[in-house]
mmCIF file of C-alpha atoms in Angstrom:
data_model
loop_
_atom_site.group_PDB
_atom_site.id
_atom_site.type_symbol
_atom_site.label_atom_id
_atom_site.label_comp_id
_atom_site.label_asym_id
_atom_site.label_seq_id
_atom_site.Cartn_x
_atom_site.Cartn_y
_atom_site.Cartn_z
ATOM 1 C CA MET A 133 88.637 14.112 48.694
ATOM 2 C CA PHE A 134 88.855 12.154 45.471
ATOM 3 C CA ASN A 135 91.180 14.057 42.902
ATOM 4 C CA SER A 136 89.308 14.238 39.998
ATOM 5 C CA LYS A 137 92.536 15.397 37.804
ATOM 6 C CA ARG A 138 94.005 12.489 38.812
ATOM 7 C CA LEU A 139 91.192 10.087 37.319
ATOM 8 C CA VAL A 140 91.704 11.964 34.068
ATOM 9 C CA LEU A 141 95.743 11.285 34.133
ATOM 10 C CA ALA A 142 94.859 7.904 34.890
ATOM 11 C CA ARG A 143 92.192 7.204 31.995
ATOM 12 C CA THR A 144 94.947 9.023 29.383
ATOM 13 C CA ARG A 145 98.039 7.099 30.039
ATOM 14 C CA ARG A 146 96.097 4.256 29.416
ATOM 15 C CA ARG A 147 94.903 5.176 26.674
ATOM 16 C CA LEU A 148 91.045 5.089 27.352
ATOM 17 C CA THR A 149 88.688 7.222 26.504
ATOM 18 C CA ALA A 150 85.516 7.992 29.413
ATOM 19 C CA LYS A 151 83.555 5.095 27.169
ATOM 20 C CA GLY A 152 86.615 3.007 27.323
ATOM 21 C CA LEU A 153 86.835 3.215 31.007
ATOM 22 C CA ALA A 154 83.025 2.557 31.971
ATOM 23 C CA ASP A 155 83.202 -0.252 30.129
ATOM 24 C CA LEU A 156 85.514 -1.767 32.157
ATOM 25 C CA THR A 157 83.698 -0.276 35.538
ATOM 26 C CA ASP A 158 80.320 -1.640 34.734
ATOM 27 C CA LEU A 159 79.949 2.421 35.353
ATOM 28 C CA SER A 160 78.444 4.492 33.186
ATOM 29 C CA ALA A 161 80.544 7.543 30.580
ATOM 30 C CA MET A 162 78.372 9.938 32.051
ATOM 31 C CA THR A 163 79.416 8.444 36.077
ATOM 32 C CA ILE A 164 83.280 9.030 33.984
ATOM 33 C CA THR A 165 82.462 12.096 32.825
ATOM 34 C CA ARG A 166 81.130 13.173 36.087
ATOM 35 C CA LEU A 167 83.750 12.264 38.550
ATOM 36 C CA GLU A 168 86.305 13.830 36.222
ATOM 37 C CA LYS A 169 84.393 17.334 36.532
ATOM 38 C CA GLY A 170 84.457 17.044 40.474
ATOM 39 C CA ASP A 171 80.613 17.208 40.122
ATOM 40 C CA ASN A 172 80.681 14.270 42.647
ATOM 41 C CA GLN A 173 82.629 12.070 44.923
ATOM 42 C CA PRO A 174 82.463 8.028 44.041
ATOM 43 C CA ASP A 175 82.240 5.809 47.251
ATOM 44 C CA PRO A 176 85.208 3.532 48.496
ATOM 45 C CA SER A 177 83.590 0.804 45.989
ATOM 46 C CA THR A 178 83.387 2.918 42.724
ATOM 47 C CA VAL A 179 87.661 4.141 43.312
ATOM 48 C CA GLU A 180 88.564 0.427 43.732
ATOM 49 C CA LYS A 181 86.435 -0.396 40.469
ATOM 50 C CA ILE A 182 87.906 2.518 38.494
ATOM 51 C CA ALA A 183 91.660 1.734 40.513
ATOM 52 C CA LYS A 184 91.691 -1.761 39.345
ATOM 53 C CA ALA A 185 90.410 -0.496 36.020
ATOM 54 C CA VAL A 186 93.363 1.093 35.261
ATOM 55 C CA GLY A 187 96.169 -0.453 37.258
ATOM 56 C CA TYR A 188 96.091 2.322 39.523
ATOM 57 C CA PRO A 189 96.308 1.891 43.219
ATOM 58 C CA ALA A 190 93.454 3.254 44.946
ATOM 59 C CA ASP A 191 95.104 5.886 46.856
ATOM 60 C CA PHE A 192 96.991 7.547 43.642
ATOM 61 C CA PHE A 193 93.575 9.055 43.002
ATOM 62 C CA TYR A 194 93.424 11.219 46.522
ATOM 63 C CA ALA A 195 96.798 12.633 46.180
ATOM 64 C CA ASP A 196 97.712 16.510 44.972
ATOM 65 C CA ASP A 197 96.880 17.568 42.246
ATOM 66 C CA PRO A 198 99.386 16.316 39.388
ATOM 67 C CA GLU A 199 101.154 18.642 37.496
ATOM 68 C CA ASP A 200 99.456 20.064 34.023
ATOM 69 C CA LEU A 201 101.600 19.943 31.500
ATOM 70 C CA ASN A 202 100.382 22.747 28.638
ATOM 71 C CA ILE A 203 100.657 21.225 25.205
ATOM 72 C CA GLU A 204 101.329 24.802 24.097
ATOM 73 C CA ALA A 205 105.051 24.505 26.054
ATOM 74 C CA VAL A 206 106.029 21.243 25.276
ATOM 75 C CA SER A 207 108.387 20.029 22.154
ATOM 76 C CA PHE A 208 107.015 16.864 20.047
ATOM 77 C CA ARG A 209 108.921 15.588 17.898
ATOM 78 C CA SER A 210 106.420 14.200 15.337
ATOM 79 C CA LEU A 211 103.444 15.997 16.828
ATOM 80 C CA THR A 212 101.725 15.934 13.430
ATOM 81 C CA LYS A 213 102.014 12.204 13.238
ATOM 82 C CA MET A 214 100.590 11.436 16.228
ATOM 83 C CA SER A 215 96.608 11.045 17.370
ATOM 84 C CA ALA A 216 95.219 13.122 20.662
ATOM 85 C CA LYS A 217 95.132 9.765 22.243
ATOM 86 C CA GLU A 218 98.641 9.016 22.068
ATOM 87 C CA ARG A 219 99.744 12.760 22.219
ATOM 88 C CA ASP A 220 97.794 12.736 26.205
ATOM 89 C CA ALA A 221 99.310 9.477 26.832
ATOM 90 C CA ALA A 222 102.787 10.857 26.324
ATOM 91 C CA LEU A 223 101.699 14.001 28.024
ATOM 92 C CA SER A 224 100.394 12.157 31.536
ATOM 93 C CA ALA A 225 103.809 10.012 31.087
ATOM 94 C CA GLY A 226 105.829 13.513 31.433
ATOM 95 C CA ALA A 227 103.425 14.422 34.139
ATOM 96 C CA LEU A 228 104.235 10.895 36.004
ATOM 97 C CA GLY A 229 107.928 11.953 35.274
ATOM 98 C CA LEU A 230 107.797 15.212 37.060
ATOM 99 C CA GLN A 231 106.301 13.531 40.354
ATOM 100 C CA LEU A 232 109.272 11.346 40.463
ATOM 101 C CA GLY A 233 111.740 14.198 39.227
ATOM 102 C CA ASP A 234 110.751 16.223 42.164
ATOM 103 C CA TRP A 235 110.826 13.280 44.383
ATOM 104 C CA VAL A 236 114.159 12.105 43.335
ATOM 105 C CA GLU A 237 115.428 16.172 43.862
ATOM 106 C CA ARG A 238 114.629 15.935 46.787
ATOM 107 C CA ARG A 239 116.958 13.384 47.681
ATOM 108 C CA PHE A 240 119.445 14.363 45.680
ATOM 109 C CA SER A 241 121.523 17.252 44.650
ATOM 110 C CA LEU A 242 121.857 16.680 40.632
ATOM 111 C CA PRO A 243 123.852 18.674 38.167
ATOM 112 C CA ALA A 244 122.512 22.452 37.548
ATOM 113 C CA PRO A 245 121.154 23.450 34.120
ATOM 114 C CA ASN A 246 123.906 24.680 31.978
ATOM 115 C CA LEU A 247 122.380 25.544 28.530
ATOM 116 C CA ILE A 248 122.375 28.817 26.935
ATOM 117 C CA ASP A 249 120.132 30.578 25.527
ATOM 118 C CA LEU A 250 120.005 30.536 21.527
ATOM 119 C CA SER A 251 117.081 31.935 20.454
ATOM 120 C CA TYR A 252 118.413 35.213 19.111
ATOM 121 C CA GLU A 253 120.784 32.873 16.407
ATOM 122 C CA THR A 254 119.970 32.899 13.485
ATOM 123 C CA ASP A 255 122.508 30.481 11.664
ATOM 124 C CA VAL A 256 121.585 26.935 13.110
ATOM 125 C CA GLU A 257 125.603 25.764 12.369
ATOM 126 C CA ALA A 258 126.453 28.787 14.334
ATOM 127 C CA ALA A 259 124.340 27.996 17.254
ATOM 128 C CA ALA A 260 125.379 24.239 17.672
ATOM 129 C CA LYS A 261 128.926 25.250 17.699
ATOM 130 C CA SER A 262 128.311 28.027 20.251
ATOM 131 C CA LEU A 263 126.902 25.253 22.587
ATOM 132 C CA ARG A 264 130.180 22.923 21.817
ATOM 133 C CA GLN A 265 132.188 25.695 22.590
ATOM 134 C CA HIS A 266 130.267 26.566 25.823
ATOM 135 C CA TRP A 267 130.720 22.913 26.854
ATOM 136 C CA SER A 268 134.334 22.660 26.049
ATOM 137 C CA LEU A 269 133.726 20.045 23.489
ATOM 138 C CA GLY A 270 135.659 21.071 20.207
ATOM 139 C CA GLU A 271 134.535 18.968 17.230
ATOM 140 C CA LYS A 272 135.370 15.751 18.461
ATOM 141 C CA PRO A 273 132.427 12.920 18.311
ATOM 142 C CA ILE A 274 130.572 12.531 21.593
ATOM 143 C CA GLY A 275 130.888 9.618 23.404
ATOM 144 C CA ASN A 276 127.614 9.632 25.633
ATOM 145 C CA VAL A 277 124.968 12.590 24.512
ATOM 146 C CA ILE A 278 122.819 11.333 27.057
ATOM 147 C CA GLY A 279 125.247 11.197 29.513
ATOM 148 C CA LEU A 280 126.714 14.891 28.468
ATOM 149 C CA MET A 281 123.117 16.266 28.668
ATOM 150 C CA GLU A 282 122.433 15.260 32.409
ATOM 151 C CA THR A 283 125.933 16.584 33.591
ATOM 152 C CA GLN A 284 124.529 19.955 32.045
ATOM 153 C CA GLY A 285 121.568 19.706 33.798
ATOM 154 C CA VAL A 286 119.070 18.224 31.673
ATOM 155 C CA ARG A 287 116.704 16.020 33.342
ATOM 156 C CA VAL A 288 116.469 12.634 31.054
ATOM 157 C CA PHE A 289 113.824 9.676 31.292
ATOM 158 C CA SER A 290 112.581 7.568 28.909
ATOM 159 C CA LEU A 291 108.775 6.565 27.969
ATOM 160 C CA SER A 292 107.455 3.774 27.404
ATOM 161 C CA GLU A 293 105.387 4.133 24.231
ATOM 162 C CA ASN A 294 105.228 1.297 22.010
ATOM 163 C CA THR A 295 104.433 3.043 18.728
ATOM 164 C CA LYS A 296 106.795 4.765 16.288
ATOM 165 C CA THR A 297 104.780 7.676 16.206
ATOM 166 C CA VAL A 298 105.911 8.850 19.908
ATOM 167 C CA ASP A 299 109.615 9.625 19.183
ATOM 168 C CA ALA A 300 110.617 12.163 22.047
ATOM 169 C CA PHE A 301 109.335 15.986 23.748
ATOM 170 C CA SER A 302 110.943 18.504 25.935
ATOM 171 C CA PHE A 303 110.108 21.571 27.989
ATOM 172 C CA TRP A 304 111.639 23.622 30.819
ATOM 173 C CA ARG A 305 109.500 23.964 33.696
ATOM 174 C CA ASP A 306 111.082 25.751 36.930
ATOM 175 C CA ASP A 307 114.650 26.958 34.597
ATOM 176 C CA LYS A 308 115.383 23.535 34.396
ATOM 177 C CA PRO A 309 115.132 20.953 31.307
ATOM 178 C CA TYR A 310 113.479 18.219 30.804
ATOM 179 C CA VAL A 311 113.420 15.800 27.558
ATOM 180 C CA PHE A 312 111.632 12.392 27.891
ATOM 181 C CA LEU A 313 112.932 9.926 24.893
ATOM 182 C CA ASN A 314 111.210 6.660 23.711
ATOM 183 C CA ASN A 315 113.822 4.419 22.739
ATOM 184 C CA PHE A 316 111.444 2.137 20.695
ATOM 185 C CA LYS A 317 113.274 3.004 17.479
ATOM 186 C CA THR A 318 117.077 2.315 16.760
ATOM 187 C CA ALA A 319 119.750 3.687 19.035
ATOM 188 C CA GLU A 320 120.889 5.912 16.332
ATOM 189 C CA HIS A 321 117.867 7.664 16.116
ATOM 190 C CA SER A 322 117.225 7.867 19.659
ATOM 191 C CA LEU A 323 120.696 9.481 20.100
ATOM 192 C CA PHE A 324 118.940 12.283 17.259
ATOM 193 C CA ASP A 325 116.208 12.256 18.887
ATOM 194 C CA SER A 326 118.175 13.249 22.337
ATOM 195 C CA VAL A 327 119.622 16.012 20.422
ATOM 196 C CA HIS A 328 117.117 17.437 18.437
ATOM 197 C CA GLU A 329 115.433 18.468 21.684
ATOM 198 C CA LEU A 330 118.346 20.040 23.087
ATOM 199 C CA GLY A 331 117.791 21.888 20.426
ATOM 200 C CA HIS A 332 114.282 22.988 21.297
ATOM 201 C CA LEU A 333 115.470 23.768 24.666
ATOM 202 C CA VAL A 334 118.187 26.124 23.675
ATOM 203 C CA LEU A 335 116.779 27.775 20.316
ATOM 204 C CA HIS A 336 113.157 27.838 21.241
ATOM 205 C CA GLN A 337 112.986 28.168 24.603
ATOM 206 C CA HIS A 338 110.688 31.543 24.170
ATOM 207 C CA ALA A 339 108.980 30.234 21.184
ATOM 208 C CA GLY A 340 105.052 30.307 21.645
ATOM 209 C CA PRO A 341 102.643 28.034 20.117
ATOM 210 C CA GLN A 342 102.464 29.238 16.852
ATOM 211 C CA GLU A 343 106.415 29.240 16.550
ATOM 212 C CA GLN A 344 106.101 24.989 17.605
ATOM 213 C CA SER A 345 106.365 24.738 13.741
ATOM 214 C CA ARG A 346 107.199 22.658 10.848
ATOM 215 C CA ALA A 347 110.319 25.418 10.932
ATOM 216 C CA ALA A 348 111.108 24.854 14.074
ATOM 217 C CA GLU A 349 111.727 21.232 13.740
ATOM 218 C CA ARG A 350 113.401 21.702 10.420
ATOM 219 C CA GLU A 351 115.918 24.100 12.696
ATOM 220 C CA ALA A 352 116.563 21.152 15.666
ATOM 221 C CA ASN A 353 117.050 18.600 12.943
ATOM 222 C CA ALA A 354 119.719 20.880 11.643
ATOM 223 C CA PHE A 355 120.706 21.648 14.965
ATOM 224 C CA ALA A 356 121.064 17.868 15.973
ATOM 225 C CA SER A 357 122.951 17.111 12.783
ATOM 226 C CA ALA A 358 125.527 20.065 13.069
ATOM 227 C CA PHE A 359 126.024 19.022 17.198
ATOM 228 C CA LEU A 360 126.506 16.109 16.802
ATOM 229 C CA MET A 361 128.699 16.220 13.019
ATOM 230 C CA PRO A 362 130.757 19.161 13.295
ATOM 231 C CA ALA A 363 131.205 20.641 9.449
ATOM 232 C CA ASN A 364 134.913 20.529 10.327
ATOM 233 C CA ASP A 365 135.427 16.695 11.244
ATOM 234 C CA VAL A 366 132.747 15.665 8.679
ATOM 235 C CA LYS A 367 134.745 17.318 5.765
ATOM 236 C CA ALA A 368 138.381 16.403 7.340
ATOM 237 C CA ARG A 369 137.182 12.940 7.128
ATOM 238 C CA ALA A 370 135.128 12.450 3.925
ATOM 239 C CA PRO A 371 137.187 10.804 0.843
ATOM 240 C CA ARG A 372 136.908 12.981 -2.672
ATOM 241 C CA PHE A 373 134.574 9.748 -3.565
ATOM 242 C CA ILE A 374 132.311 8.841 -1.425
ATOM 243 C CA ASP A 375 129.113 5.807 -2.226
ATOM 244 C CA THR A 376 127.127 4.213 -0.265
ATOM 245 C CA ASN A 377 129.768 1.937 2.218
ATOM 246 C CA VAL A 378 131.818 4.787 2.395
ATOM 247 C CA VAL A 379 128.512 6.411 4.249
ATOM 248 C CA ILE A 380 128.083 3.334 6.119
ATOM 249 C CA LYS A 381 131.788 2.924 7.068
ATOM 250 C CA MET A 382 131.629 6.844 8.231
ATOM 251 C CA LYS A 383 128.661 6.751 10.235
ATOM 252 C CA SER A 384 130.274 5.138 12.888
ATOM 253 C CA ARG A 385 132.429 7.651 13.866
ATOM 254 C CA TRP A 386 129.758 9.963 15.007
ATOM 255 C CA ARG A 387 127.165 7.078 16.102
ATOM 256 C CA VAL A 388 124.415 8.193 13.916
ATOM 257 C CA SER A 389 122.172 7.041 11.166
ATOM 258 C CA ALA A 390 123.229 5.898 7.752
ATOM 259 C CA MET A 391 120.086 8.225 6.323
ATOM 260 C CA ALA A 392 121.840 11.199 8.715
ATOM 261 C CA MET A 393 125.072 10.789 7.759
ATOM 262 C CA ALA A 394 124.544 10.933 4.065
ATOM 263 C CA TYR A 395 122.525 14.054 4.859
ATOM 264 C CA ARG A 396 124.728 15.989 6.590
ATOM 265 C CA LEU A 397 127.156 15.162 3.729
ATOM 266 C CA HIS A 398 124.913 16.629 1.387
ATOM 267 C CA ALA A 399 124.262 19.714 3.701
ATOM 268 C CA LEU A 400 128.110 20.678 3.809
ATOM 269 C CA GLY A 401 128.340 20.257 -0.122
ATOM 270 C CA ARG A 402 129.780 16.488 0.035
ATOM 271 C CA LEU A 403 127.768 14.633 -2.175
ATOM 272 C CA THR A 404 125.490 16.311 -5.404
ATOM 273 C CA GLU A 405 121.911 16.072 -5.243
ATOM 274 C CA TRP A 406 122.035 13.190 -7.526
ATOM 275 C CA GLN A 407 124.344 11.378 -5.489
ATOM 276 C CA TYR A 408 122.244 12.020 -2.525
ATOM 277 C CA LYS A 409 119.194 10.311 -3.751
ATOM 278 C CA SER A 410 120.914 7.412 -5.015
ATOM 279 C CA ILE A 411 123.104 7.000 -1.878
ATOM 280 C CA CYS A 412 119.447 6.857 -0.232
ATOM 281 C CA ILE A 413 117.446 4.769 -2.712
ATOM 282 C CA GLU A 414 120.451 2.397 -2.310
ATOM 283 C CA LEU A 415 120.777 2.860 1.808
ATOM 284 C CA GLY A 416 117.066 1.448 1.526
ATOM 285 C CA LYS A 417 117.403 -1.487 -0.290
ATOM 286 C CA ARG A 418 120.427 -2.345 2.364
ATOM 287 C CA GLY A 419 117.951 -1.787 5.210
ATOM 288 C CA TYR A 420 118.405 1.535 6.371
ATOM 289 C CA ARG A 421 115.680 3.203 5.960
ATOM 290 C CA SER A 422 113.544 0.959 8.580
ATOM 291 C CA GLY A 423 116.445 0.168 10.494
ATOM 292 C CA GLU A 424 120.322 0.130 11.540
ATOM 293 C CA PRO A 425 122.191 -3.063 10.709
ATOM 294 C CA ASN A 426 124.917 -3.463 12.738
ATOM 295 C CA GLY A 427 124.021 -0.307 14.856
ATOM 296 C CA ILE A 428 125.422 0.791 17.999
ATOM 297 C CA GLU A 429 124.861 -0.113 21.906
ATOM 298 C CA ARG A 430 121.354 2.081 23.074
ATOM 299 C CA GLU A 431 123.101 5.047 25.572
ATOM 300 C CA THR A 432 122.157 4.871 29.345
ATOM 301 C CA SER A 433 122.232 7.445 31.877
ATOM 302 C CA ILE A 434 125.116 8.222 33.991
ATOM 303 C CA VAL A 435 122.448 10.016 36.586
ATOM 304 C CA TRP A 436 120.620 7.255 37.022
ATOM 305 C CA ARG A 437 123.363 4.704 37.224
ATOM 306 C CA LYS A 438 125.052 6.762 39.673
ATOM 307 C CA VAL A 439 121.763 6.814 41.400
ATOM 308 C CA LEU A 440 121.244 3.214 41.359
ATOM 309 C CA ALA A 441 124.350 2.290 42.176
ATOM 310 C CA GLN A 442 124.503 4.068 45.199
ATOM 311 C CA LEU A 443 120.836 2.976 46.418
ATOM 312 C CA TRP A 444 120.668 -0.436 45.928
ATOM 313 C CA GLN A 445 123.239 -0.385 48.953
ATOM 314 C CA ASP A 446 120.117 1.461 50.985
ATOM 315 C CA ARG A 447 117.660 -1.966 49.722
ATOM 316 C CA THR A 448 114.992 -0.122 49.350
ATOM 317 C CA THR A 449 113.452 -1.548 46.087
ATOM 318 C CA LYS A 450 111.257 -0.018 43.081
ATOM 319 C CA ASN A 451 108.146 -1.536 44.510
ATOM 320 C CA ASP A 452 108.898 0.307 47.943
ATOM 321 C CA VAL A 453 108.970 3.721 45.392
ATOM 322 C CA ALA A 454 106.082 3.357 43.755
ATOM 323 C CA ALA A 455 104.617 3.030 46.461
ATOM 324 C CA GLU A 456 105.495 6.096 48.425
ATOM 325 C CA LEU A 457 104.900 8.200 45.153
ATOM 326 C CA LYS A 458 101.358 6.363 44.788
ATOM 327 C CA ILE A 459 102.179 5.156 41.177
ATOM 328 C CA PRO A 460 101.826 1.757 39.324
ATOM 329 C CA LEU A 461 105.388 -0.089 39.589
ATOM 330 C CA ASP A 462 105.206 -0.362 35.172
ATOM 331 C CA GLU A 463 104.831 3.513 35.248
ATOM 332 C CA LEU A 464 107.835 3.673 37.890
ATOM 333 C CA GLU A 465 109.783 1.448 35.380
ATOM 334 C CA GLY A 466 108.850 2.991 32.468
ATOM 335 C CA LEU A 467 110.169 6.678 32.944
ATOM 336 C CA ILE A 468 113.864 5.268 33.904
ATOM 337 C CA TRP A 469 114.339 1.864 32.207
ATOM 338 C CA GLY A 470 115.101 3.214 28.937
ATOM 339 C CA VAL A 471 117.969 5.093 29.813
ATOM 340 C CA ALA A 472 119.113 3.156 33.156
ATOM 341 C CA SER A 473 120.570 -0.484 32.740
ATOM 342 C CA ALA A 474 120.131 -1.384 35.705
ATOM 343 C CA ALA A 475 117.447 -1.997 38.485
ATOM 344 C CA VAL A 476 115.468 0.649 39.606
ATOM 345 C CA PRO A 477 115.548 1.123 43.092
ATOM 346 C CA LEU A 478 115.851 4.396 44.745
ATOM 347 C CA PRO A 479 117.098 5.759 48.080
ATOM 348 C CA ASN A 480 115.973 6.519 51.785
ATOM 349 C CA LYS A 481 116.268 10.454 52.536
ATOM 350 C CA ARG A 482 120.095 10.093 51.364
ATOM 351 C CA PHE A 483 121.901 12.655 50.308
ATOM 352 C CA LEU A 484 123.834 11.967 47.239
ATOM 353 C CA SER A 485 125.878 14.403 44.873
ATOM 354 C CA LEU A 486 126.092 13.974 41.294
ATOM 355 C CA ILE A 487 128.073 16.417 39.828
#
């Protein structure tokens, strides 16, 4: 049977309206709407037209129902800035990511989730310190944040959204935490985004939709700042006099943006309001508001790297995997290319412990 939910997923993933898809297929918008409601069963020629228009294999539309990600359960990094079309496309990518994730977990033993519930904590600084202690990190800078999150059981995927309004999102599903990151911005920005989402996972796991507010966003930002730049370490290394050049030099230790470094120094009382604003203005003039001159190397996944290194030997290509999942190759690549630096082959029913 033709699966109407998969038609909706493919259309929203390609950011098409019903009318837009109708125009590409020479079908009427009413026909598309009825197909999506499950009122009609299309003939094979109609399915081929739709498949060609959205770039999905025809088999995709005859598979089981895709995972339905409820927007109320998903924490978006910039929900207020994105359009409904961008939001729905990102949610559709999340559904495909879960399909890929389930496929991988049937063949691999991934690290068990090792996060703690910090929703009771009213002090975000204390929450960040508690998670660091739980993971035995001390107050040292973190060399690979994505790798650390993965070893603690967070499932990390990438997003291929070429837009600045979709930074990242996260959610819990079957007691497992998921994070989807868009690497469209700088490496420093993506690193901060990953810990921002980590903050949502530990601080707002039980929050309802009404609580996913600007206050929650501010808490996640404060958590990321405190987790990446522990207060004692920053205070110990900050000189008495701090100017723009000092901020730029300091940021390299914690691998954050210059703006994030300046904000942390201000939050810790090492910069006055006037000093902070002056430094931000100067950083903007030097190009640090829109980018990160001489930035860090982008982080990559530890889990995917181990998987790919082992599985390449099985000679199973990414085309094979995409065919088995019945998804387009570009969607498969988009889900892991941003966090993996190698080619994208996956295994043939081979077990590998990644712990």
